Amino acid sequence: MSKFDKMPLPYDVLEKRIKIVDKRIGKPLSLAEKILFSHLDDPVNQDIERGVSYLKLRPDRVAMQDATAQMAMLQFISSGLPKVAVPSTIHCDHLIEAQVGGVEDLKRAKDLNKEVYDFLKTASAKYGVGFWHPGSGIIHQIVLENYAFPGLLMIGTDSHTPNGGGLGGLCIGVGGADAVDVMADIPWELKCPKVIGVHLSGKMTGWTTPKDVILKVADILTVSGGTGAIIEYHGPGIDNISCTGMGTICNMGAEIGATTSLFPFNHRMADYLKATSRADIAEEAAKYSKTLLTPDPGCHYDQLVEIDLTTLEPHVNGPFTPDLAHPISKLGNNAKTNDWPNEIKVGLIGSCTNSSYEDMARCATIAKEALAHGRKSKIPFNVTPGSEQIRATIERDGIAQILRDFGGTVLANACGPCIGQWDRKDVKKGEKNTIVSSYNRNFTGRNDANAATHAFVTSPELVTALAIEARLNFNPVTDSIKGADGKNFKLSNPFGDELPSKGFDPGHDTYQAPPSDGSKINVKVDPTSNRLQLLEPFKAWDHKDMENLTILIKVKGKCTTDHISAAGPWLKYRGHLDNISNNMFITATNAENNEMNMVVNQITGECGSVPDTARYYKSKNMSWVVFGDENYGEGSSREHAALEPRHLGGRAIIVKSFARIHETNLKKQGLLALTFANATDYDKVQPTDLVSIVGLNEFSPGKPLRCTLCHIDGQADEIMLNHTFNEQQIEWFKAGSALNRMKEVASRQSSNNSSPSFFGAIRDFVNKVLF
């Protein structure tokens, strides 16, 4: 499957499985269905109904980024299993703070995070996981360059692999507990997604880029419109988009709630595979193009979106949400109408979404033209290469130097400001300002922990052009720029090579392969560490209804995983559950007072922070519940947003609706993830209520639970709560967590450890008893 793995391409097996399913279903299949169904654990007997059935799947590989890999590996260690069962990798990209420049920032990160990197490196070696050292690049780009291939089914901790859809793979973001399932050779469960088709026609010209496709789709579907669905792009327009451009589109699909996104196999993918030393994969994929790697004519889409690339205008989306779309021709007026700061303070290009060679080359042509007229960026201009290979290649080809001459600072090959790892100095906290980036996310405080920063996302080409004039009401499509000689000039349409004519320069070797036998390697976790902490299992359900739960917070409005578990400076505690729990809900808005991180302790009557109040309740053995609004848990799939409430005494999260990954994460940690049967019941909830959830002894799929809200005046409201738990997920709840349930299964097989395959024994037991 890659030059780092011994596992062969799975096409023969996948084709056999899809033929079984094809005979059963007897109708044209979408590409998403072909890839999913060809990875079914039991294609003969699996129930298959979009939006209803829970598919049991066998992914080909797992990828983990360093922040979430800590918790994933801690969970895997606590499972007691000796080695991962599928090819798996860890990528060190999240813990490098942008401060000065790439070299200096990387050196400082290696010193500050030595304990974490050593843990991940030794755990990788012991358990058979490939390890990409800090500085190697962003997980998305490393996956695209090395691991993604047409027809792949891959899971990645957090939403950090979906750009693999640009190479025709289904790459799906999950929580760490899901990754542990797959690494333990247990079938991975996914509710059969719906399929939204996006039909592309025409051809992009001028300033329009692949980024504008997904910005337009976000405008159409909104941040929740893709929930529970795979976005499948098709139509004649796809052949006009580069492979990395398709990757950009798929990568940002996470921002509309999509399970993942993908494109069918075509010659642009084959060109990229050849350029990244995988011509053999391209040749093999071509043999299976019709049966496996393209949709059947006449396949059904649950929703169809039409986009004409010829008429698609460049877009800028934001602020504060990635689906608030503005064609560049309307951005200036929209900013004025809404009183958004017109002056741009910082421009940022690169990141997981737009850091390809093509992206950098096109930005360099804009910068070079501006320099020829004596102009450069008016503002700080940060450049994030996606990988060591991209960094080395743009250095060799002079692109990096052009961007430096333009005023740019080339940062480390890491996430940096995109995830809040940015030591920003140019504005004070609370100062209203505007930044423009080629990133994918722009939630409040996301990039710089400043809630007053108005962050807009667009193509790297538009970021570069806007940096010259440093104002939102500049439109490079129509407006002129005054050169140093006083003469006006107009920027040419961007252009640049899709792939480097000299081939890619791999740069420094940053990969550590696991040894054939790592059993004697010692993985240490210092019990006094404030960065790493071995996990204690959560308590199993006591077989009683949950009565008189206190309300910790009733959240008002948007509540992403950033609101539940903030990033930025908190990333350093991703391996220490107790320490990182001090960020729980600190940026969520309390419906009682419209303030952040300020709730009333229902026992003492005092006001305090959300984490401190939760800790007080926990110290008194008081369980609590959280109420929330629509699309609760959107954004990053951050597993800690589920772990922290469970750790600090939470028992249920009750909302109007959930984002897919977060709902599963809550279930995995033994929390009740419930939704109002009647959304207006949210208004009945009062912060002083005592909440009872009853009927748990009859907890079963599809059967609502009853909830009583006992108000402080002695009155009560009874409401009904829906859920999407299936039989296996109910077992997670009863055991206290999915990990607890896994250990129960493993312990029952302990007498069979002498069998040829310990993993096989677990798998057989799971298939026989659970499924």
PDB file of C-alpha atoms in Angstrom, residues 387-491:
ATOM      1  CA  SER A 387       5.429  18.896   4.468  1.00  0.00           C
ATOM      2  CA  GLU A 388       9.195  18.583   4.480  1.00  0.00           C
ATOM      3  CA  GLN A 389       8.931  17.522   0.842  1.00  0.00           C
ATOM      4  CA  ILE A 390       7.046  20.704  -0.069  1.00  0.00           C
ATOM      5  CA  ARG A 391       9.452  22.856   1.971  1.00  0.00           C
ATOM      6  CA  ALA A 392      12.524  21.349   0.360  1.00  0.00           C
ATOM      7  CA  THR A 393      11.064  21.603  -3.135  1.00  0.00           C
ATOM      8  CA  ILE A 394       9.945  25.244  -2.893  1.00  0.00           C
ATOM      9  CA  GLU A 395      13.368  26.118  -1.425  1.00  0.00           C
ATOM     10  CA  ARG A 396      15.151  24.403  -4.322  1.00  0.00           C
ATOM     11  CA  ASP A 397      12.939  26.055  -6.929  1.00  0.00           C
ATOM     12  CA  GLY A 398      13.281  29.565  -5.483  1.00  0.00           C
ATOM     13  CA  ILE A 399       9.608  29.862  -4.544  1.00  0.00           C
ATOM     14  CA  ALA A 400      10.297  30.217  -0.828  1.00  0.00           C
ATOM     15  CA  GLN A 401      12.774  33.043  -1.462  1.00  0.00           C
ATOM     16  CA  ILE A 402      10.263  34.944  -3.603  1.00  0.00           C
ATOM     17  CA  LEU A 403       7.740  34.705  -0.784  1.00  0.00           C
ATOM     18  CA  ARG A 404      10.364  35.923   1.698  1.00  0.00           C
ATOM     19  CA  ASP A 405      11.233  38.843  -0.581  1.00  0.00           C
ATOM     20  CA  PHE A 406       7.509  39.615  -0.659  1.00  0.00           C
ATOM     21  CA  GLY A 407       7.670  39.975   3.130  1.00  0.00           C
ATOM     22  CA  GLY A 408       6.787  36.442   4.118  1.00  0.00           C
ATOM     23  CA  THR A 409       7.990  34.375   7.049  1.00  0.00           C
ATOM     24  CA  VAL A 410       8.300  30.677   6.271  1.00  0.00           C
ATOM     25  CA  LEU A 411       7.066  28.786   9.314  1.00  0.00           C
ATOM     26  CA  ALA A 412       7.695  25.201  10.361  1.00  0.00           C
ATOM     27  CA  ASN A 413       6.112  22.298   8.486  1.00  0.00           C
ATOM     28  CA  ALA A 414       3.280  22.097  10.992  1.00  0.00           C
ATOM     29  CA  CYS A 415      -0.242  23.258  11.807  1.00  0.00           C
ATOM     30  CA  GLY A 416       0.788  26.472  13.577  1.00  0.00           C
ATOM     31  CA  PRO A 417      -1.723  29.358  13.510  1.00  0.00           C
ATOM     32  CA  CYS A 418      -4.407  27.189  11.897  1.00  0.00           C
ATOM     33  CA  ILE A 419      -4.994  25.459  15.242  1.00  0.00           C
ATOM     34  CA  GLY A 420      -4.113  28.315  17.565  1.00  0.00           C
ATOM     35  CA  GLN A 421      -0.401  27.506  17.808  1.00  0.00           C
ATOM     36  CA  TRP A 422       0.512  31.135  17.164  1.00  0.00           C
ATOM     37  CA  ASP A 423       2.342  33.444  19.530  1.00  0.00           C
ATOM     38  CA  ARG A 424       0.767  36.518  17.987  1.00  0.00           C
ATOM     39  CA  LYS A 425       2.216  39.874  19.083  1.00  0.00           C
ATOM     40  CA  ASP A 426       0.782  42.512  16.695  1.00  0.00           C
ATOM     41  CA  VAL A 427      -2.577  43.034  18.463  1.00  0.00           C
ATOM     42  CA  LYS A 428      -3.731  42.866  22.072  1.00  0.00           C
ATOM     43  CA  LYS A 429      -6.333  40.398  23.282  1.00  0.00           C
ATOM     44  CA  GLY A 430      -9.763  41.893  22.815  1.00  0.00           C
ATOM     45  CA  GLU A 431      -8.635  44.228  20.023  1.00  0.00           C
ATOM     46  CA  LYS A 432     -10.991  44.109  17.055  1.00  0.00           C
ATOM     47  CA  ASN A 433      -9.067  43.186  13.900  1.00  0.00           C
ATOM     48  CA  THR A 434      -9.194  41.231  10.641  1.00  0.00           C
ATOM     49  CA  ILE A 435      -6.981  38.416   9.364  1.00  0.00           C
ATOM     50  CA  VAL A 436      -7.251  36.470   6.118  1.00  0.00           C
ATOM     51  CA  SER A 437      -5.960  32.926   5.647  1.00  0.00           C
ATOM     52  CA  SER A 438      -6.080  29.954   3.303  1.00  0.00           C
ATOM     53  CA  TYR A 439      -6.993  27.718   6.244  1.00  0.00           C
ATOM     54  CA  ASN A 440     -10.211  25.750   6.705  1.00  0.00           C
ATOM     55  CA  ARG A 441     -11.482  26.918  10.099  1.00  0.00           C
ATOM     56  CA  ASN A 442     -12.239  30.380  11.399  1.00  0.00           C
ATOM     57  CA  PHE A 443     -14.313  29.883  14.541  1.00  0.00           C
ATOM     58  CA  THR A 444     -14.110  32.554  17.234  1.00  0.00           C
ATOM     59  CA  GLY A 445     -10.616  32.635  18.744  1.00  0.00           C
ATOM     60  CA  ARG A 446      -9.510  29.669  16.658  1.00  0.00           C
ATOM     61  CA  ASN A 447      -6.265  31.114  15.297  1.00  0.00           C
ATOM     62  CA  ASP A 448      -5.006  33.451  18.000  1.00  0.00           C
ATOM     63  CA  ALA A 449      -7.258  32.938  21.052  1.00  0.00           C
ATOM     64  CA  ASN A 450      -8.633  36.456  20.520  1.00  0.00           C
ATOM     65  CA  ALA A 451     -12.427  36.475  20.337  1.00  0.00           C
ATOM     66  CA  ALA A 452     -12.316  39.896  18.633  1.00  0.00           C
ATOM     67  CA  THR A 453     -10.307  38.657  15.650  1.00  0.00           C
ATOM     68  CA  HIS A 454     -12.410  38.532  12.488  1.00  0.00           C
ATOM     69  CA  ALA A 455     -10.913  35.598  10.584  1.00  0.00           C
ATOM     70  CA  PHE A 456     -11.736  35.035   6.913  1.00  0.00           C
ATOM     71  CA  VAL A 457     -10.821  31.984   4.819  1.00  0.00           C
ATOM     72  CA  THR A 458     -10.130  32.038   1.099  1.00  0.00           C
ATOM     73  CA  SER A 459      -7.674  30.759  -1.494  1.00  0.00           C
ATOM     74  CA  PRO A 460      -3.937  31.323  -0.961  1.00  0.00           C
ATOM     75  CA  GLU A 461      -3.924  33.371  -4.183  1.00  0.00           C
ATOM     76  CA  LEU A 462      -6.476  35.835  -2.801  1.00  0.00           C
ATOM     77  CA  VAL A 463      -4.662  35.997   0.543  1.00  0.00           C
ATOM     78  CA  THR A 464      -1.469  36.949  -1.283  1.00  0.00           C
ATOM     79  CA  ALA A 465      -3.219  39.606  -3.380  1.00  0.00           C
ATOM     80  CA  LEU A 466      -5.113  41.055  -0.422  1.00  0.00           C
ATOM     81  CA  ALA A 467      -1.865  41.305   1.563  1.00  0.00           C
ATOM     82  CA  ILE A 468      -0.539  43.845  -0.953  1.00  0.00           C
ATOM     83  CA  GLU A 469      -3.288  46.378  -0.225  1.00  0.00           C
ATOM     84  CA  ALA A 470      -4.194  44.993   3.225  1.00  0.00           C
ATOM     85  CA  ARG A 471      -7.888  45.807   2.977  1.00  0.00           C
ATOM     86  CA  LEU A 472     -11.052  43.756   2.466  1.00  0.00           C
ATOM     87  CA  ASN A 473     -12.444  46.141  -0.141  1.00  0.00           C
ATOM     88  CA  PHE A 474      -9.640  45.403  -2.594  1.00  0.00           C
ATOM     89  CA  ASN A 475     -10.687  43.144  -5.475  1.00  0.00           C
ATOM     90  CA  PRO A 476      -7.686  41.943  -7.513  1.00  0.00           C
ATOM     91  CA  VAL A 477     -10.004  40.751 -10.273  1.00  0.00           C
ATOM     92  CA  THR A 478     -11.003  44.331 -11.124  1.00  0.00           C
ATOM     93  CA  ASP A 479      -8.926  46.800  -9.078  1.00  0.00           C
ATOM     94  CA  SER A 480      -5.527  48.287  -9.861  1.00  0.00           C
ATOM     95  CA  ILE A 481      -2.549  48.746  -7.542  1.00  0.00           C
ATOM     96  CA  LYS A 482      -0.232  51.748  -7.429  1.00  0.00           C
ATOM     97  CA  GLY A 483       3.371  50.731  -8.027  1.00  0.00           C
ATOM     98  CA  ALA A 484       6.441  52.279  -6.404  1.00  0.00           C
ATOM     99  CA  ASP A 485       6.849  54.461  -9.497  1.00  0.00           C
ATOM    100  CA  GLY A 486       3.386  55.926  -9.016  1.00  0.00           C
ATOM    101  CA  LYS A 487       1.914  54.083 -11.976  1.00  0.00           C
ATOM    102  CA  ASN A 488      -1.080  51.799 -11.619  1.00  0.00           C
ATOM    103  CA  PHE A 489      -0.877  48.140 -12.548  1.00  0.00           C
ATOM    104  CA  LYS A 490      -3.283  45.238 -12.388  1.00  0.00           C
ATOM    105  CA  LEU A 491      -2.276  41.796 -11.208  1.00  0.00           C
TER     106      LEU A 491
END
